[in-house]
Short mmCIF file of N, CA and C in Angstrom, two decimals:
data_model
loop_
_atom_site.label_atom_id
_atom_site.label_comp_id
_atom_site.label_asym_id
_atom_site.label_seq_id
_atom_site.Cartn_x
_atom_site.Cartn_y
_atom_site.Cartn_z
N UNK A 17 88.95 49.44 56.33
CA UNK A 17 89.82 48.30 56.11
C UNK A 17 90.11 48.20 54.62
N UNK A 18 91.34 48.21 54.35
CA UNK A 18 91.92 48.39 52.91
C UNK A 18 91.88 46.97 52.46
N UNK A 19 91.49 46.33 51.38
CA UNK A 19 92.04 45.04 50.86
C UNK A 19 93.33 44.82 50.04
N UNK A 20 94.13 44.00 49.92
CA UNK A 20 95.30 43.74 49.01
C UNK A 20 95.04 42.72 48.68
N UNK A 21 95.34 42.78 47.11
CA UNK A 21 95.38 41.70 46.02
C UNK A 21 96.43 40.78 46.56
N UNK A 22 96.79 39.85 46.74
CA UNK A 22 97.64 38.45 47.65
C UNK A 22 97.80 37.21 46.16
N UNK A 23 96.88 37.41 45.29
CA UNK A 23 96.85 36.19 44.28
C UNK A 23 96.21 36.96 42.87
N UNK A 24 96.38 36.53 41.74
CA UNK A 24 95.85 37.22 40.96
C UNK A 24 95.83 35.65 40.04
N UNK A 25 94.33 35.70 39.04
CA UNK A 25 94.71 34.20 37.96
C UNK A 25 94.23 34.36 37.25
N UNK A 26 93.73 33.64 36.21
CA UNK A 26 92.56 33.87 34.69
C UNK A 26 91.30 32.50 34.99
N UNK A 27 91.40 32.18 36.01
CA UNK A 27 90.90 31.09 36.62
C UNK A 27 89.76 31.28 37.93
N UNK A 28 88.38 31.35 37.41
CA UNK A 28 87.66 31.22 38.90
C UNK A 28 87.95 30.34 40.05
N UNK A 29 88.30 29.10 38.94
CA UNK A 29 88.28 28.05 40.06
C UNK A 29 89.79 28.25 41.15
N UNK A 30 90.39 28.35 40.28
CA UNK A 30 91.94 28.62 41.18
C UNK A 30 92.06 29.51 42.29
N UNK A 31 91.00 31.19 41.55
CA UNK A 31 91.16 31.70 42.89
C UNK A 31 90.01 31.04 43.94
N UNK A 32 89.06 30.64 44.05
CA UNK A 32 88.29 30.28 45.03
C UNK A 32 89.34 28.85 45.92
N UNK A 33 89.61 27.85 44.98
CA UNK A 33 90.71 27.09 45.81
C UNK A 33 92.01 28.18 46.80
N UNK A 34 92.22 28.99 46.51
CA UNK A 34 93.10 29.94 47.27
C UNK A 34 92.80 30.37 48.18
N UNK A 35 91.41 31.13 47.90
CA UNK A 35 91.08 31.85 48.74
C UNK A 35 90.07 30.85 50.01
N UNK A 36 89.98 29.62 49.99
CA UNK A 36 89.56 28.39 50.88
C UNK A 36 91.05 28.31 51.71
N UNK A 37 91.86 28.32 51.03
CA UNK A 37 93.23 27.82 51.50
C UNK A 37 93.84 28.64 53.10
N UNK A 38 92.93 30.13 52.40
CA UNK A 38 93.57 30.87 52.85
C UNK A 38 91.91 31.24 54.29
N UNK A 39 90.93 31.22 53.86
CA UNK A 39 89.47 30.78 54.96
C UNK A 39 90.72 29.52 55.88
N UNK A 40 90.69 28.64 55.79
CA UNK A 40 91.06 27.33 56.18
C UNK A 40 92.13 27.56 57.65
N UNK A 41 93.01 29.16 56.95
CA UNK A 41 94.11 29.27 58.19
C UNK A 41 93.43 30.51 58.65
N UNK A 42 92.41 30.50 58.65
CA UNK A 42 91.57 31.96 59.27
C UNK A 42 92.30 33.46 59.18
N UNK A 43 92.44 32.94 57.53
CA UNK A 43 92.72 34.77 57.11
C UNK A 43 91.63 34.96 56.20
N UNK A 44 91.06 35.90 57.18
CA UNK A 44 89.46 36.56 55.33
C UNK A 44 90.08 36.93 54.10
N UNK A 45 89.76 36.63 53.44
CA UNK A 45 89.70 36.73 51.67
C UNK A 45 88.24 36.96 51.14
N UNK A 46 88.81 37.91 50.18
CA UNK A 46 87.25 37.62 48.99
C UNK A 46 87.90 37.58 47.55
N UNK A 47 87.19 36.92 46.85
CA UNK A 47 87.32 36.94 45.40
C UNK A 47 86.51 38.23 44.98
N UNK A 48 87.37 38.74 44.16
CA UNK A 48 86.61 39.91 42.92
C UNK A 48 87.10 39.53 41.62
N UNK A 49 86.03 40.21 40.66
CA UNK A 49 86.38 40.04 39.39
C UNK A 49 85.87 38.54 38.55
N UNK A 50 85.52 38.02 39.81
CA UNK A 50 84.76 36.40 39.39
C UNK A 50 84.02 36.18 38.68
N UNK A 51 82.89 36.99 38.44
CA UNK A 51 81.41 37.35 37.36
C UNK A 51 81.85 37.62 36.17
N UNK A 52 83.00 38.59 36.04
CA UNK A 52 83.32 39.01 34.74
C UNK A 52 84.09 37.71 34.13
N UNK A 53 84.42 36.95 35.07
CA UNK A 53 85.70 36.19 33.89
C UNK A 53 84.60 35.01 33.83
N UNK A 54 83.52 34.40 34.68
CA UNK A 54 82.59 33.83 34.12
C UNK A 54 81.78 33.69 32.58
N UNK A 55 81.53 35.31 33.01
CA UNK A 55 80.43 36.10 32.60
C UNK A 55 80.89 35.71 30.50
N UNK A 56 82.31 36.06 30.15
CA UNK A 56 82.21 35.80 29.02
C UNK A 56 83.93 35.39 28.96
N UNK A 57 84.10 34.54 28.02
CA UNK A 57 85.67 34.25 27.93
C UNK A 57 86.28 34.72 27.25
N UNK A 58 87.42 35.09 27.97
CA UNK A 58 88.57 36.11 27.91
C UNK A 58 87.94 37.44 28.42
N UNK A 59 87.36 37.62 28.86
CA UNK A 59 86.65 38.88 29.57
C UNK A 59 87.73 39.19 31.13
N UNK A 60 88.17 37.74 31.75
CA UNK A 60 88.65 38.83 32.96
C UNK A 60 90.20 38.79 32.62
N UNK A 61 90.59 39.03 31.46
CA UNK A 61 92.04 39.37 31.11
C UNK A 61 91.53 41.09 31.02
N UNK A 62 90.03 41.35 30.46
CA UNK A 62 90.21 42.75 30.22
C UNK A 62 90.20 43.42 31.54
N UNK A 63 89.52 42.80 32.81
CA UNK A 63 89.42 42.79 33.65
C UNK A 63 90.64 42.89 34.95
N UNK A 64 91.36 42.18 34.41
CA UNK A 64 93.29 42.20 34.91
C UNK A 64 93.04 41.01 36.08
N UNK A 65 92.20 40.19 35.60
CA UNK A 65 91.84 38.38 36.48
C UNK A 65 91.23 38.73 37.67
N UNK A 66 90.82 37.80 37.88
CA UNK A 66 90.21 37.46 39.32
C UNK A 66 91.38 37.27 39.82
N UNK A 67 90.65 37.87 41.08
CA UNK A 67 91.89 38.65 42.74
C UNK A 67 91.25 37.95 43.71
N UNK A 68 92.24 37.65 44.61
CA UNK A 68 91.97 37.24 45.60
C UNK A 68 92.76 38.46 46.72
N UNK A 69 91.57 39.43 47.39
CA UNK A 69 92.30 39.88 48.24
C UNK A 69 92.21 39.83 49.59
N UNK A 70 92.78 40.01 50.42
CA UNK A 70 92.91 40.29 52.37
C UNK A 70 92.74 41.51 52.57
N UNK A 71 92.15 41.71 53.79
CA UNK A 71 93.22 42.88 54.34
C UNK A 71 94.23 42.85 54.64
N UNK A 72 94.96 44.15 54.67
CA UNK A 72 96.34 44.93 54.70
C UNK A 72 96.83 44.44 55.56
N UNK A 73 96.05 43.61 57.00
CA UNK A 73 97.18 43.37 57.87
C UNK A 73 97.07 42.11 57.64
N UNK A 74 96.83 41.20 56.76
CA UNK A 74 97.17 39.99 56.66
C UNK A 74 97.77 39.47 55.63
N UNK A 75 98.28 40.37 54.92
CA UNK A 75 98.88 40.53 53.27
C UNK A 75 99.93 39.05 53.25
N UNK A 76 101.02 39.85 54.35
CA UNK A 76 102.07 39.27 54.43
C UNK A 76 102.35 37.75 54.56
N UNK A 77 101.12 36.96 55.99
CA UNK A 77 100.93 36.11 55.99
C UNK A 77 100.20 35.14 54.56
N UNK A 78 99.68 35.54 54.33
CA UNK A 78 98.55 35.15 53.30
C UNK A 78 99.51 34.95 52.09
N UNK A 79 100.18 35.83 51.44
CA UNK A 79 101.05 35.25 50.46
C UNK A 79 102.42 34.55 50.93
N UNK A 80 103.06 34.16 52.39
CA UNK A 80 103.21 33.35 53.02
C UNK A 80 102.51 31.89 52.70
N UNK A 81 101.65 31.71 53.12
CA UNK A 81 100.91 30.70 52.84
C UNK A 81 100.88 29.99 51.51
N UNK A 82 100.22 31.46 50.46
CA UNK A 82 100.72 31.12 48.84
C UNK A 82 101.57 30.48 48.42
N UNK A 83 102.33 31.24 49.02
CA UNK A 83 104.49 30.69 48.49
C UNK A 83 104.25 29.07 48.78
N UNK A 84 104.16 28.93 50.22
CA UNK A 84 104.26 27.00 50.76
C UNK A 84 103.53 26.21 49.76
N UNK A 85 102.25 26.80 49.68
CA UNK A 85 101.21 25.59 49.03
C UNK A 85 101.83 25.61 47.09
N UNK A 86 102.40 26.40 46.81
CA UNK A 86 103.29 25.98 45.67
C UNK A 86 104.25 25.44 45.33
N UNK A 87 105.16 24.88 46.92
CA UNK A 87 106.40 24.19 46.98
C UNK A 87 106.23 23.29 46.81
N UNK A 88 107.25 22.22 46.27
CA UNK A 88 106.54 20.92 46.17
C UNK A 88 107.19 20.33 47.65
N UNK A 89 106.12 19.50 47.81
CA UNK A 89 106.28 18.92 49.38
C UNK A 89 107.62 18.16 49.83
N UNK A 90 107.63 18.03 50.83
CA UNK A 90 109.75 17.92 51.51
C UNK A 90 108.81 16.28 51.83
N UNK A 91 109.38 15.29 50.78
CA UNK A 91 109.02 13.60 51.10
C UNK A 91 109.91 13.22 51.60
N UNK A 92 111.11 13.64 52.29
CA UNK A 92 112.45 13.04 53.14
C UNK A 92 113.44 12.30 52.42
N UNK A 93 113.13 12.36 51.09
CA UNK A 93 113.27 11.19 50.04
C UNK A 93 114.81 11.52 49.37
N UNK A 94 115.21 12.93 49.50
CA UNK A 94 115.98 13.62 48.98
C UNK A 94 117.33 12.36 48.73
N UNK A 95 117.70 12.15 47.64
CA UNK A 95 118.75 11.90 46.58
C UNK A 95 118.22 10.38 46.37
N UNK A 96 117.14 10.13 46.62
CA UNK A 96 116.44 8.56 46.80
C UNK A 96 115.59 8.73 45.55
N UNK A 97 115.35 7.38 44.67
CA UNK A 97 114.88 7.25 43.59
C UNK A 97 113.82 5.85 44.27
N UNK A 98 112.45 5.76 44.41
CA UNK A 98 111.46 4.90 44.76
C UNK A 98 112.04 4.50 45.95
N UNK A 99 112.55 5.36 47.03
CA UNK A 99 112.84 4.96 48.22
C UNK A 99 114.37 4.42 48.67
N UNK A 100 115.00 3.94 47.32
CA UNK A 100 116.22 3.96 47.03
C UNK A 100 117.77 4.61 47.06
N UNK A 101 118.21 4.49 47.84
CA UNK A 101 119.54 5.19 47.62
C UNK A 101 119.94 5.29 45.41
N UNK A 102 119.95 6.42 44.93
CA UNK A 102 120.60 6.97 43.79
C UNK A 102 121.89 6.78 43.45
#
């Protein structure tokens, strides 16, 4: 089983929030590279960040998922200012 990188950050915490995001819709993930960017700062830039990867057959979905949870959310609100017609 091949893994693919799906997220890449300079951030432990970010990828572990991701990779929950991505546990949560029952696609496996693991973090790599986590120890090193702990381990000393600026260390996992030499490292090329902590990864969050899948397997290969869940690539697609999984940065699927990515994409949404970065949208900002659809509040119905569209051309409305505090609920207001604009």
């Amino acid at each position: 089983m091949e893994l693919v990188t799906v997220f890449r950050s300079f951030s432990p915490a970010e990828a572990q929030l991701i990779r929950s995001r991505l546990d949560a819709a029952d696609i496996p993930a693991e973090v790599m590279n986590e120890l090193a960017a702990l381990s000393m700062d600026g260390y996992s830039m030499a490292t090329g960040g902590v990864l969050v990867q899948v397997p290969e057959n869940y690539a697609a979905e999984a940065r699927a998922l990515i994409e949404s949870a970065n949208d900002p959310p659809d509040s119905g609100t569209s051309g409305k200012v505090g609920g207001l017609e604009s």
